mmCIF file of C-alpha atoms in Angstrom:
data_model
loop_
_atom_site.group_PDB
_atom_site.id
_atom_site.type_symbol
_atom_site.label_atom_id
_atom_site.label_comp_id
_atom_site.label_asym_id
_atom_site.label_seq_id
_atom_site.Cartn_x
_atom_site.Cartn_y
_atom_site.Cartn_z
ATOM 1 C CA MET A 138 8.829 3.102 62.437
ATOM 2 C CA LYS A 139 9.152 1.075 59.486
ATOM 3 C CA LEU A 140 12.267 1.547 57.633
ATOM 4 C CA PHE A 141 10.824 -0.385 54.639
ATOM 5 C CA ASP A 142 7.126 -0.345 53.553
ATOM 6 C CA MET A 143 6.905 -3.830 51.431
ATOM 7 C CA ASN A 144 2.899 -2.452 50.488
ATOM 8 C CA ALA A 145 4.396 0.841 49.606
ATOM 9 C CA ARG A 146 3.882 1.220 45.645
ATOM 10 C CA LYS A 147 6.346 1.324 43.499
ATOM 11 C CA PRO A 148 6.900 4.469 41.316
ATOM 12 C CA LYS A 149 5.862 3.946 37.729
ATOM 13 C CA LYS A 150 8.394 3.745 35.145
ATOM 14 C CA LYS A 151 7.524 6.871 32.767
ATOM 15 C CA MET A 152 7.007 5.535 28.995
ATOM 16 C CA SER A 153 9.778 6.993 26.637
ATOM 17 C CA THR A 154 8.753 9.342 23.916
ATOM 18 C CA TYR A 155 9.621 6.666 21.529
ATOM 19 C CA ARG A 156 7.738 4.089 23.079
ATOM 20 C CA LYS A 157 4.558 6.249 23.148
ATOM 21 C CA SER A 158 5.238 6.505 19.310
ATOM 22 C CA LEU A 159 5.701 2.657 18.107
ATOM 23 C CA LEU A 160 2.339 2.084 20.096
ATOM 24 C CA VAL A 161 0.259 5.238 18.274
ATOM 25 C CA ALA A 162 1.334 4.310 14.747
ATOM 26 C CA THR A 163 0.513 0.698 15.398
ATOM 27 C CA PHE A 164 -2.929 1.440 16.904
ATOM 28 C CA GLU A 165 -3.528 4.048 14.405
ATOM 29 C CA GLY A 166 -3.046 1.377 11.732
ATOM 30 C CA PHE A 167 -6.447 -0.910 13.298
ATOM 31 C CA PRO A 168 -9.292 1.483 11.650
ATOM 32 C CA ALA A 169 -6.742 2.200 8.627
ATOM 33 C CA VAL A 170 -6.014 -0.802 7.238
ATOM 34 C CA ILE A 171 -9.717 -1.901 7.960
ATOM 35 C CA ILE A 172 -10.799 0.980 5.982
ATOM 36 C CA PHE A 173 -8.376 -0.064 2.998
ATOM 37 C CA GLN A 174 -9.653 -3.545 3.177
ATOM 38 C CA LEU A 175 -13.019 -2.750 3.025
ATOM 39 C CA LEU A 176 -12.761 0.094 0.194
ATOM 40 C CA GLY A 177 -10.087 -1.686 -1.501
ATOM 41 C CA GLY A 178 -9.051 -4.807 -2.897
ATOM 42 C CA PRO A 179 -11.484 -7.172 -4.376
ATOM 43 C CA PHE A 180 -14.476 -4.912 -2.635
ATOM 44 C CA LEU A 181 -13.475 -2.082 -4.592
ATOM 45 C CA THR A 182 -13.384 -4.068 -7.612
ATOM 46 C CA GLY A 183 -16.834 -5.323 -6.704
ATOM 47 C CA TYR A 184 -18.345 -2.353 -5.556
ATOM 48 C CA LEU A 185 -17.503 -0.454 -8.993
ATOM 49 C CA ILE A 186 -18.803 -3.763 -10.604
ATOM 50 C CA TYR A 187 -21.899 -3.144 -8.795
ATOM 51 C CA LEU A 188 -21.730 0.731 -9.813
ATOM 52 C CA GLY A 189 -21.863 -0.641 -13.645
ATOM 53 C CA ALA A 190 -17.984 0.312 -14.308
ATOM 54 C CA SER A 191 -16.237 -1.565 -17.471
ATOM 55 C CA SER A 192 -12.743 -2.818 -17.346
ATOM 56 C CA THR A 193 -11.349 -0.094 -18.585
ATOM 57 C CA GLU A 194 -12.914 2.314 -16.087
ATOM 58 C CA ILE A 195 -11.396 -0.147 -12.996
ATOM 59 C CA GLY A 196 -8.168 -0.166 -14.558
ATOM 60 C CA PHE A 197 -8.706 3.402 -14.355
ATOM 61 C CA ILE A 198 -9.694 3.652 -11.357
ATOM 62 C CA LEU A 199 -6.801 1.651 -9.669
ATOM 63 C CA ALA A 200 -4.365 3.027 -11.163
ATOM 64 C CA ILE A 201 -5.206 6.524 -9.982
ATOM 65 C CA THR A 202 -3.648 5.877 -6.061
ATOM 66 C CA THR A 203 0.003 5.971 -7.859
ATOM 67 C CA VAL A 204 -0.569 8.966 -9.982
ATOM 68 C CA VAL A 205 -1.106 11.161 -7.506
ATOM 69 C CA ASN A 206 1.614 10.832 -5.681
ATOM 70 C CA ILE A 207 3.329 13.511 -8.171
ATOM 71 C CA ILE A 208 1.886 15.719 -5.821
ATOM 72 C CA GLN A 209 4.152 14.394 -2.960
ATOM 73 C CA ILE A 210 7.263 16.634 -4.718
ATOM 74 C CA ALA A 211 5.055 19.810 -3.855
ATOM 75 C CA MET A 212 4.758 18.584 -0.836
ATOM 76 C CA ALA A 213 8.166 17.643 -0.143
ATOM 77 C CA VAL A 214 9.179 21.552 -0.502
ATOM 78 C CA ILE A 215 5.730 23.047 0.934
ATOM 79 C CA MET A 216 7.094 20.895 4.619
ATOM 80 C CA GLN A 217 10.629 23.093 4.686
ATOM 81 C CA LYS A 218 7.694 26.127 5.650
ATOM 82 C CA PHE A 219 5.015 24.420 6.994
ATOM 83 C CA ARG A 220 7.363 22.161 9.629
ATOM 84 C CA ASN A 221 4.255 21.128 11.597
ATOM 85 C CA ARG A 222 3.765 17.917 10.385
ATOM 86 C CA LYS A 223 1.376 16.178 13.007
ATOM 87 C CA ARG A 224 -1.240 18.782 11.511
ATOM 88 C CA MET A 225 -0.344 18.319 7.824
ATOM 89 C CA LEU A 226 -1.257 14.470 8.912
ATOM 90 C CA ILE A 227 -4.470 15.351 10.574
ATOM 91 C CA ILE A 228 -5.532 17.870 7.559
ATOM 92 C CA PHE A 229 -4.628 15.321 4.556
ATOM 93 C CA GLY A 230 -4.926 12.063 6.220
ATOM 94 C CA SER A 231 -8.345 12.758 7.594
ATOM 95 C CA THR A 232 -9.275 14.381 4.146
ATOM 96 C CA HIS A 233 -8.409 11.132 2.546
ATOM 97 C CA ARG A 234 -10.405 8.603 4.681
ATOM 98 C CA ILE A 235 -13.632 10.930 4.924
ATOM 99 C CA LEU A 236 -13.893 11.785 1.011
ATOM 100 C CA TRP A 237 -12.973 7.623 0.356
ATOM 101 C CA ALA A 238 -16.087 6.697 2.551
ATOM 102 C CA CYS A 239 -18.358 9.042 0.997
ATOM 103 C CA VAL A 240 -18.121 7.302 -2.254
ATOM 104 C CA GLY A 241 -21.009 4.616 -0.067
ATOM 105 C CA LEU A 242 -23.441 8.144 -0.319
ATOM 106 C CA ILE A 243 -23.638 7.873 -4.490
ATOM 107 C CA PRO A 244 -26.257 5.217 -5.024
ATOM 108 C CA PHE A 245 -28.564 7.168 -2.808
ATOM 109 C CA VAL A 246 -27.836 10.856 -3.984
ATOM 110 C CA LEU A 247 -27.110 10.443 -7.785
ATOM 111 C CA PRO A 248 -28.737 9.043 -10.962
ATOM 112 C CA GLN A 249 -27.444 5.512 -12.053
ATOM 113 C CA GLU A 250 -26.230 7.192 -15.032
ATOM 114 C CA TYR A 251 -23.162 9.171 -12.763
ATOM 115 C CA TRP A 252 -22.264 6.633 -10.678
ATOM 116 C CA VAL A 253 -18.595 5.163 -12.093
ATOM 117 C CA ILE A 254 -17.789 9.220 -12.890
ATOM 118 C CA SER A 255 -19.054 10.004 -9.172
ATOM 119 C CA TYR A 256 -16.915 7.345 -7.857
ATOM 120 C CA MET A 257 -13.710 8.707 -10.154
ATOM 121 C CA ILE A 258 -14.509 12.152 -8.973
ATOM 122 C CA LEU A 259 -14.016 11.422 -5.264
ATOM 123 C CA TYR A 260 -11.741 8.478 -5.308
ATOM 124 C CA THR A 261 -9.167 10.956 -6.668
ATOM 125 C CA ALA A 262 -9.590 13.439 -4.484
ATOM 126 C CA ALA A 263 -9.520 11.133 -1.280
ATOM 127 C CA HIS A 264 -6.594 9.678 -2.589
ATOM 128 C CA LEU A 265 -4.730 13.413 -3.580
ATOM 129 C CA GLY A 266 -4.931 13.458 0.520
ATOM 130 C CA ASN A 267 -3.918 10.208 1.001
ATOM 131 C CA ALA A 268 -0.492 11.068 -1.286
ATOM 132 C CA ALA A 269 -0.149 14.431 0.623
ATOM 133 C CA GLY A 270 -0.406 13.065 3.701
ATOM 134 C CA GLY A 271 1.755 9.834 2.830
ATOM 135 C CA ILE A 272 4.553 11.671 2.780
ATOM 136 C CA VAL A 273 4.325 13.196 5.384
ATOM 137 C CA TRP A 274 3.143 10.116 8.178
ATOM 138 C CA THR A 275 6.555 8.476 6.055
ATOM 139 C CA SER A 276 8.840 11.644 7.581
ATOM 140 C CA LEU A 277 7.506 11.885 10.498
ATOM 141 C CA ILE A 278 7.743 7.768 11.318
ATOM 142 C CA SER A 279 11.026 7.554 10.265
ATOM 143 C CA ASP A 280 12.246 10.187 12.763
ATOM 144 C CA ALA A 281 9.874 8.805 15.603
ATOM 145 C CA VAL A 282 11.210 5.259 15.240
ATOM 146 C CA PRO A 283 14.901 4.706 15.893
ATOM 147 C CA GLY A 284 17.104 4.037 13.123
ATOM 148 C CA PRO A 285 18.154 0.001 14.559
ATOM 149 C CA ILE A 286 15.074 -1.294 15.328
ATOM 150 C CA ARG A 287 12.856 0.173 12.233
ATOM 151 C CA GLY A 288 13.324 -3.002 10.472
ATOM 152 C CA ARG A 289 12.044 -5.413 13.246
ATOM 153 C CA TYR A 290 9.480 -2.805 14.429
ATOM 154 C CA PHE A 291 7.292 -2.502 11.505
ATOM 155 C CA GLY A 292 7.711 -5.885 10.451
ATOM 156 C CA LEU A 293 6.195 -6.461 13.876
ATOM 157 C CA ARG A 294 3.477 -3.518 12.938
ATOM 158 C CA ASN A 295 2.587 -5.173 9.082
ATOM 159 C CA THR A 296 2.442 -8.809 11.002
ATOM 160 C CA ILE A 297 -0.250 -7.268 13.597
ATOM 161 C CA LEU A 298 -1.691 -5.000 11.329
ATOM 162 C CA GLY A 299 -2.418 -8.103 8.524
ATOM 163 C CA GLY A 300 -4.244 -9.960 11.186
ATOM 164 C CA VAL A 301 -6.148 -7.437 11.678
ATOM 165 C CA SER A 302 -7.068 -7.049 7.701
ATOM 166 C CA SER A 303 -7.336 -10.701 7.137
ATOM 167 C CA LEU A 304 -10.312 -10.443 9.925
ATOM 168 C CA ALA A 305 -11.832 -7.504 8.052
ATOM 169 C CA LEU A 306 -11.452 -9.377 4.174
ATOM 170 C CA PHE A 307 -13.340 -12.436 6.084
ATOM 171 C CA VAL A 308 -16.001 -10.381 7.732
ATOM 172 C CA GLY A 309 -16.280 -8.250 4.327
ATOM 173 C CA GLY A 310 -16.659 -11.385 2.376
ATOM 174 C CA GLN A 311 -18.934 -12.958 4.703
ATOM 175 C CA ILE A 312 -21.547 -10.166 4.511
ATOM 176 C CA LEU A 313 -21.515 -9.594 0.877
ATOM 177 C CA ASP A 314 -21.834 -13.570 0.551
ATOM 178 C CA LYS A 315 -25.163 -13.102 2.965
ATOM 179 C CA TYR A 316 -26.622 -9.899 1.543
ATOM 180 C CA PRO A 317 -25.499 -9.407 -1.878
ATOM 181 C CA GLY A 318 -25.601 -5.798 -3.814
ATOM 182 C CA GLU A 319 -26.839 -3.053 -2.093
ATOM 183 C CA THR A 320 -27.541 -4.216 1.033
ATOM 184 C CA GLY A 321 -24.466 -5.815 1.777
ATOM 185 C CA PHE A 322 -22.467 -2.608 1.012
ATOM 186 C CA ASN A 323 -24.782 -0.752 3.156
ATOM 187 C CA TYR A 324 -23.199 -2.893 5.532
ATOM 188 C CA ILE A 325 -19.628 -2.248 4.494
ATOM 189 C CA PHE A 326 -19.933 1.507 4.214
ATOM 190 C CA MET A 327 -21.376 1.378 7.963
ATOM 191 C CA ILE A 328 -18.469 -0.610 9.417
ATOM 192 C CA VAL A 329 -16.387 1.770 7.703
ATOM 193 C CA SER A 330 -17.994 5.007 8.882
ATOM 194 C CA VAL A 331 -16.921 4.202 12.423
ATOM 195 C CA CYS A 332 -13.426 3.189 11.454
ATOM 196 C CA VAL A 333 -13.296 6.804 9.368
ATOM 197 C CA VAL A 334 -14.104 8.677 13.634
ATOM 198 C CA LEU A 335 -11.462 6.329 15.062
ATOM 199 C CA ASN A 336 -8.653 6.642 12.552
ATOM 200 C CA VAL A 337 -9.446 10.517 12.619
ATOM 201 C CA ILE A 338 -9.301 10.403 16.223
ATOM 202 C CA ALA A 339 -6.244 8.512 16.374
ATOM 203 C CA TYR A 340 -4.381 11.228 14.292
ATOM 204 C CA PHE A 341 -4.366 13.856 17.396
ATOM 205 C CA LEU A 342 -2.569 11.070 19.145
ATOM 206 C CA TYR A 343 0.451 10.661 16.801
ATOM 207 C CA PRO A 344 3.946 12.363 18.377
ATOM 208 C CA ASN A 345 5.493 15.419 16.386
ATOM 209 C CA PRO A 346 8.897 15.262 16.803
ATOM 210 C CA PRO A 347 11.380 18.273 15.415
ATOM 211 C CA PHE A 348 11.641 18.170 11.445
ATOM 212 C CA GLU A 349 15.020 18.926 10.000
ATOM 213 C CA PRO A 350 15.083 20.626 7.065
ATOM 214 C CA SER A 351 16.615 20.181 3.732
ATOM 215 C CA THR A 352 20.169 21.809 3.223
ATOM 216 C CA ALA A 353 19.569 22.878 0.114
ATOM 217 C CA SER A 354 18.624 26.765 -0.348
ATOM 218 C CA ASN A 355 15.202 26.654 -2.778
ATOM 219 C CA PRO A 356 13.214 24.095 -4.378
ATOM 220 C CA VAL A 357 15.111 23.588 -7.222
ATOM 221 C CA GLY A 358 18.279 22.573 -5.435
ATOM 222 C CA MET A 359 16.002 20.401 -3.317
ATOM 223 C CA ILE A 360 14.370 18.448 -6.466
ATOM 224 C CA ARG A 361 18.092 18.232 -7.961
ATOM 225 C CA LYS A 362 19.380 16.022 -4.996
ATOM 226 C CA PRO A 363 17.781 12.879 -5.608
ATOM 227 C CA LEU A 364 17.952 13.386 -9.321
ATOM 228 C CA MET A 365 21.797 13.695 -9.119
ATOM 229 C CA ASP A 366 22.252 10.316 -7.088
ATOM 230 C CA ARG A 367 22.772 8.273 -9.796
ATOM 231 C CA ALA A 368 22.290 5.182 -8.000
ATOM 232 C CA PHE A 369 19.301 6.155 -6.523
ATOM 233 C CA LEU A 370 18.029 7.208 -9.831
ATOM 234 C CA LYS A 371 18.993 4.385 -11.631
ATOM 235 C CA ALA A 372 17.185 1.861 -8.851
ATOM 236 C CA ILE A 373 14.205 4.143 -8.935
ATOM 237 C CA ILE A 374 13.635 3.725 -12.493
ATOM 238 C CA PHE A 375 14.415 0.394 -12.977
ATOM 239 C CA LEU A 376 11.404 -0.044 -10.522
ATOM 240 C CA ALA A 377 9.131 2.154 -12.002
ATOM 241 C CA ALA A 378 9.773 0.074 -15.302
ATOM 242 C CA PHE A 379 8.839 -3.301 -13.040
ATOM 243 C CA LEU A 380 6.000 -1.549 -11.427
ATOM 244 C CA PHE A 381 4.528 -0.823 -15.020
ATOM 245 C CA VAL A 382 4.343 -4.392 -16.466
ATOM 246 C CA GLN A 383 3.451 -5.684 -12.730
ATOM 247 C CA GLY A 384 0.258 -3.390 -13.300
ATOM 248 C CA LEU A 385 -0.627 -5.010 -16.339
ATOM 249 C CA THR A 386 -2.549 -7.768 -14.453
ATOM 250 C CA VAL A 387 -2.035 -8.014 -10.571
ATOM 251 C CA PRO A 388 -4.326 -5.506 -9.683
ATOM 252 C CA LEU A 389 -6.798 -6.882 -12.076
ATOM 253 C CA PHE A 390 -6.205 -9.727 -10.716
ATOM 254 C CA SER A 391 -9.820 -9.599 -8.458
ATOM 255 C CA TYR A 392 -11.543 -8.104 -11.927
ATOM 256 C CA VAL A 393 -10.521 -11.453 -13.611
ATOM 257 C CA MET A 394 -12.184 -13.575 -10.537
ATOM 258 C CA LEU A 395 -15.355 -11.869 -10.243
ATOM 259 C CA LYS A 396 -15.772 -10.962 -13.868
ATOM 260 C CA LEU A 397 -14.272 -13.949 -16.193
ATOM 261 C CA MET A 398 -13.996 -16.589 -13.803
ATOM 262 C CA ASN A 399 -17.527 -15.525 -11.523
ATOM 263 C CA ILE A 400 -16.173 -16.881 -8.187
ATOM 264 C CA SER A 401 -18.221 -15.540 -5.626
ATOM 265 C CA TYR A 402 -17.475 -12.458 -3.167
ATOM 266 C CA GLY A 403 -17.240 -15.479 0.289
ATOM 267 C CA THR A 404 -14.396 -17.477 -2.281
ATOM 268 C CA VAL A 405 -12.438 -14.355 -3.723
ATOM 269 C CA SER A 406 -12.283 -12.886 0.217
ATOM 270 C CA TYR A 407 -10.842 -16.431 1.222
ATOM 271 C CA ILE A 408 -8.241 -16.214 -1.213
ATOM 272 C CA THR A 409 -7.849 -12.709 -0.162
ATOM 273 C CA VAL A 410 -7.447 -13.882 3.376
ATOM 274 C CA VAL A 411 -5.272 -16.439 2.850
ATOM 275 C CA HIS A 412 -2.848 -13.473 0.871
ATOM 276 C CA THR A 413 -2.880 -11.350 3.722
ATOM 277 C CA LEU A 414 -1.980 -13.968 6.554
ATOM 278 C CA VAL A 415 0.776 -14.768 4.449
ATOM 279 C CA MET A 416 1.996 -11.553 3.827
ATOM 280 C CA MET A 417 1.079 -10.794 7.074
ATOM 281 C CA ALA A 418 3.817 -13.822 7.866
ATOM 282 C CA SER A 419 6.300 -12.402 5.804
ATOM 283 C CA TYR A 420 6.652 -9.172 6.808
ATOM 284 C CA TYR A 421 7.804 -10.635 10.346
ATOM 285 C CA VAL A 422 10.281 -12.674 8.561
ATOM 286 C CA TRP A 423 11.671 -10.137 5.973
ATOM 287 C CA GLY A 424 11.764 -7.241 8.825
ATOM 288 C CA ASN A 425 14.648 -9.595 10.824
ATOM 289 C CA LEU A 426 16.349 -10.139 7.122
ATOM 290 C CA ASN A 427 16.601 -6.425 7.094
ATOM 291 C CA THR A 428 18.888 -7.079 10.307
ATOM 292 C CA ARG A 429 21.454 -8.823 8.375
ATOM 293 C CA PHE A 430 21.059 -7.681 4.559
ATOM 294 C CA SER A 431 20.558 -4.542 3.277
ATOM 295 C CA ALA A 432 17.204 -3.539 1.854
ATOM 296 C CA GLN A 433 18.168 -3.530 -1.885
ATOM 297 C CA THR A 434 19.690 -7.151 -1.252
ATOM 298 C CA LEU A 435 16.375 -8.208 0.109
ATOM 299 C CA LEU A 436 14.474 -5.778 -2.800
ATOM 300 C CA LEU A 437 15.936 -7.849 -5.253
ATOM 301 C CA TRP A 438 14.920 -11.638 -3.845
ATOM 302 C CA SER A 439 11.562 -10.238 -3.342
ATOM 303 C CA LEU A 440 11.026 -9.518 -7.532
ATOM 304 C CA PRO A 441 11.130 -13.166 -9.115
ATOM 305 C CA ILE A 442 8.633 -14.125 -6.227
ATOM 306 C CA ILE A 443 6.031 -11.731 -7.632
ATOM 307 C CA ALA A 444 6.914 -12.748 -10.839
ATOM 308 C CA LEU A 445 6.245 -16.388 -9.590
ATOM 309 C CA ALA A 446 3.244 -15.557 -8.727
ATOM 310 C CA CYS A 447 2.025 -14.181 -12.226
ATOM 311 C CA LEU A 448 3.396 -17.583 -13.689
ATOM 312 C CA LEU A 449 1.353 -19.684 -11.816
ATOM 313 C CA TRP A 450 -1.663 -18.562 -13.536
ATOM 314 C CA GLY A 451 -0.628 -20.577 -16.121
ATOM 315 C CA ALA A 452 -1.238 -23.744 -14.086
ATOM 316 C CA ILE A 453 -5.128 -23.816 -14.361
ATOM 317 C CA ALA A 454 -4.558 -25.348 -17.807
ATOM 318 C CA PHE A 455 -3.963 -28.330 -15.536
ATOM 319 C CA ILE A 456 -4.329 -27.694 -11.568
ATOM 320 C CA PRO A 457 -8.501 -26.620 -10.563
ATOM 321 C CA ALA A 458 -8.811 -23.298 -11.183
ATOM 322 C CA VAL A 459 -9.194 -22.386 -6.764
ATOM 323 C CA VAL A 460 -6.402 -24.418 -6.092
ATOM 324 C CA VAL A 461 -4.037 -22.410 -8.470
ATOM 325 C CA LEU A 462 -5.661 -19.356 -7.618
ATOM 326 C CA PHE A 463 -4.874 -19.744 -3.276
ATOM 327 C CA LEU A 464 -1.309 -20.688 -4.611
ATOM 328 C CA VAL A 465 -1.068 -17.752 -6.674
ATOM 329 C CA HIS A 466 -2.247 -15.258 -3.798
ATOM 330 C CA ILE A 467 0.174 -17.161 -1.348
ATOM 331 C CA VAL A 468 3.123 -16.553 -3.414
ATOM 332 C CA LEU A 469 2.417 -13.188 -4.270
ATOM 333 C CA GLY A 470 1.650 -12.381 -0.311
ATOM 334 C CA ILE A 471 5.573 -13.421 0.013
ATOM 335 C CA GLY A 472 6.792 -11.593 -2.444
ATOM 336 C CA LEU A 473 4.792 -8.087 -2.178
ATOM 337 C CA GLY A 474 5.513 -8.273 1.594
ATOM 338 C CA GLY A 475 9.348 -8.173 0.848
ATOM 339 C CA PHE A 476 9.030 -5.759 -1.641
ATOM 340 C CA ASN A 477 6.700 -3.480 -0.006
ATOM 341 C CA GLN A 478 8.718 -3.542 3.181
ATOM 342 C CA MET A 479 11.925 -3.170 1.795
ATOM 343 C CA VAL A 480 10.949 -0.526 -1.009
ATOM 344 C CA PHE A 481 9.579 1.724 2.556
ATOM 345 C CA ALA A 482 13.106 0.768 4.615
ATOM 346 C CA PHE A 483 15.180 1.862 1.109
ATOM 347 C CA THR A 484 13.397 5.257 1.266
ATOM 348 C CA ILE A 485 13.723 5.917 4.688
ATOM 349 C CA GLY A 486 17.044 3.931 5.965
ATOM 350 C CA ASP A 487 19.344 4.726 2.821
ATOM 351 C CA THR A 488 18.769 8.005 2.097
ATOM 352 C CA PRO A 489 20.199 11.558 3.797
ATOM 353 C CA LYS A 490 17.674 12.693 6.748
ATOM 354 C CA SER A 491 17.274 16.334 5.782
ATOM 355 C CA GLU A 492 16.511 15.594 2.366
ATOM 356 C CA ARG A 493 14.679 12.526 2.678
ATOM 357 C CA PRO A 494 10.711 13.744 2.115
ATOM 358 C CA MET A 495 12.337 14.710 -1.771
ATOM 359 C CA TYR A 496 13.665 11.407 -1.920
ATOM 360 C CA ILE A 497 10.407 9.767 -1.163
ATOM 361 C CA ALA A 498 8.730 12.190 -3.204
ATOM 362 C CA THR A 499 10.759 11.588 -6.381
ATOM 363 C CA TYR A 500 10.387 7.461 -5.808
ATOM 364 C CA SER A 501 6.380 8.150 -5.525
ATOM 365 C CA ALA A 502 6.403 10.437 -8.202
ATOM 366 C CA ILE A 503 8.129 8.479 -11.018
ATOM 367 C CA THR A 504 7.280 5.147 -9.703
ATOM 368 C CA GLY A 505 3.956 6.344 -9.290
ATOM 369 C CA PHE A 506 3.363 7.794 -12.973
ATOM 370 C CA THR A 507 4.237 3.929 -14.365
ATOM 371 C CA ALA A 508 2.295 2.294 -11.899
ATOM 372 C CA PHE A 509 -0.769 4.138 -12.912
ATOM 373 C CA LEU A 510 0.013 3.709 -16.552
ATOM 374 C CA GLY A 511 0.258 -0.106 -15.880
ATOM 375 C CA PRO A 512 -3.545 -0.909 -14.731
ATOM 376 C CA VAL A 513 -4.784 1.464 -17.338
ATOM 377 C CA ALA A 514 -3.344 -0.538 -20.060
ATOM 378 C CA GLY A 515 -4.010 -3.625 -18.447
ATOM 379 C CA GLY A 516 -7.441 -2.311 -18.383
ATOM 380 C CA LYS A 517 -7.985 -1.740 -22.278
ATOM 381 C CA ILE A 518 -5.941 -5.297 -23.101
ATOM 382 C CA TYR A 519 -8.719 -7.090 -20.989
ATOM 383 C CA ALA A 520 -11.310 -4.707 -23.023
ATOM 384 C CA MET A 521 -9.501 -6.043 -26.417
ATOM 385 C CA ILE A 522 -9.582 -9.519 -25.761
ATOM 386 C CA THR A 523 -13.013 -9.990 -25.538
ATOM 387 C CA ASP A 524 -13.129 -11.676 -28.302
ATOM 388 C CA GLN A 525 -10.352 -14.183 -27.658
ATOM 389 C CA PRO A 526 -10.465 -17.842 -26.235
ATOM 390 C CA MET A 527 -11.481 -17.904 -22.459
ATOM 391 C CA TRP A 528 -7.614 -19.261 -21.607
ATOM 392 C CA VAL A 529 -6.155 -15.705 -22.773
ATOM 393 C CA GLN A 530 -8.575 -14.165 -20.820
ATOM 394 C CA VAL A 531 -8.161 -15.796 -17.567
ATOM 395 C CA TYR A 532 -4.570 -16.831 -17.799
ATOM 396 C CA GLY A 533 -3.045 -15.871 -20.713
ATOM 397 C CA VAL A 534 -2.367 -12.204 -19.838
ATOM 398 C CA SER A 535 -1.022 -13.076 -16.276
ATOM 399 C CA THR A 536 1.375 -15.740 -17.595
ATOM 400 C CA LEU A 537 2.864 -13.593 -20.569
ATOM 401 C CA VAL A 538 3.573 -10.681 -17.648
ATOM 402 C CA GLY A 539 5.016 -13.051 -15.281
ATOM 403 C CA ALA A 540 8.043 -14.370 -17.935
ATOM 404 C CA ILE A 541 8.613 -10.615 -18.468
ATOM 405 C CA LEU A 542 8.782 -9.881 -14.719
ATOM 406 C CA LEU A 543 10.811 -12.794 -14.448
ATOM 407 C CA ILE A 544 13.569 -11.723 -16.898
ATOM 408 C CA LEU A 545 13.673 -8.079 -15.403
ATOM 409 C CA GLY A 546 13.920 -9.322 -11.598
ATOM 410 C CA LEU A 547 16.961 -12.045 -12.194
ATOM 411 C CA TRP A 548 18.776 -10.248 -15.004
ATOM 412 C CA VAL A 549 17.843 -5.956 -14.894
ATOM 413 C CA GLY A 550 17.546 -6.086 -11.616
ATOM 414 C CA ARG A 551 20.364 -7.611 -10.270
ATOM 415 C CA TYR A 552 22.919 -5.077 -12.558
ATOM 416 C CA VAL A 553 20.732 -1.950 -11.005
ATOM 417 C CA LEU A 554 20.272 -3.050 -7.400
ATOM 418 C CA ARG A 555 23.584 -4.701 -6.667
ATOM 419 C CA THR A 556 24.530 -0.869 -6.458
ATOM 420 C CA GLU A 557 24.231 0.716 -3.018
ATOM 421 C CA ILE A 558 23.232 4.219 -2.581
ATOM 422 C CA ARG A 559 26.035 6.261 -1.917
ATOM 423 C CA SER A 560 24.205 8.692 0.037
ATOM 424 C CA GLY A 561 24.634 8.357 3.903
ATOM 425 C CA VAL A 562 21.591 8.090 6.152
#
């Protein structure tokens, strides 16, 4: 009798709950980023131009995604009673994906005069679902991912998904270049439809960790907690002001390139791919830096970089426009990579676990309102300067906005964000 069977199979190590959570969150992101890239960014602007939207209407639609975040305050309260976060994520996340994809049916079922208003209605309803599901996802994933590895994990996750985003942008640009107009967008929406189904299936695979309710006894008490945290509130008000100024021009970069500069979809998609690749790489770098520096410190570093991206538009007066646009989006990718990741780390890592949903909701509501006003005002500005010289329309506004952002980032931001959040995790 053999004491040891060398061919015997070793028992497989059971995958931990945390590891499963990390894998699911990563793979769910694949179809999600494809949907967001093919329906958002330059393709959203291009589709709206195809539907006949004006710059004011485009600015308003681009701003909707932020103003709907006010619903997150109500969701933070609702989560205290209905604590099954996985079920809520399935409901609201699926609503967003399905309704947004349905905008592709507009030209087939409605007269042309209703195309833009119908897009606004569907887009608003979809992003109300996204805002509601967003706070649920953030709360759920912050519990599913251990605190010590959050920065590194989200840096790696965003890097991987950035590669998928770049591929989606490239493919989408090639499709619209080869099949301009209705045919190209039909192919785009076919791809999106498949991704919607995959994304909804992935929601069912998410973990459902226990929910830690707020220590407040009523909704008013919950809302008061982040509002009474002076350091947190001061930081959020500053970020809201920064996002308002940034929103005057950054969301309209695609409009300027496609409408005012008449750059092809293919070139814009190449520019956006480079932007996404840079952002992808920067996520990994910012994530690693977050193991050594606080989220507030890194957030502060990202602000002047975003300002510089806007200022660089002025170089079009001396350097070929396409070269400048690539440079602008490279710098913007670095800045937004840091800003987006550090805001996320700031709201889920530097706030009390039991109060985290309301902290996230407060941030989203305040910054969402000002970020809504920015693109709306920006769209109005571009509509008002149509009789001005072309340089004013193409790079004058962006350069001026960049100068204001630089002052906010280097001067005001250093005073506000140097204050650490006093609340414990």
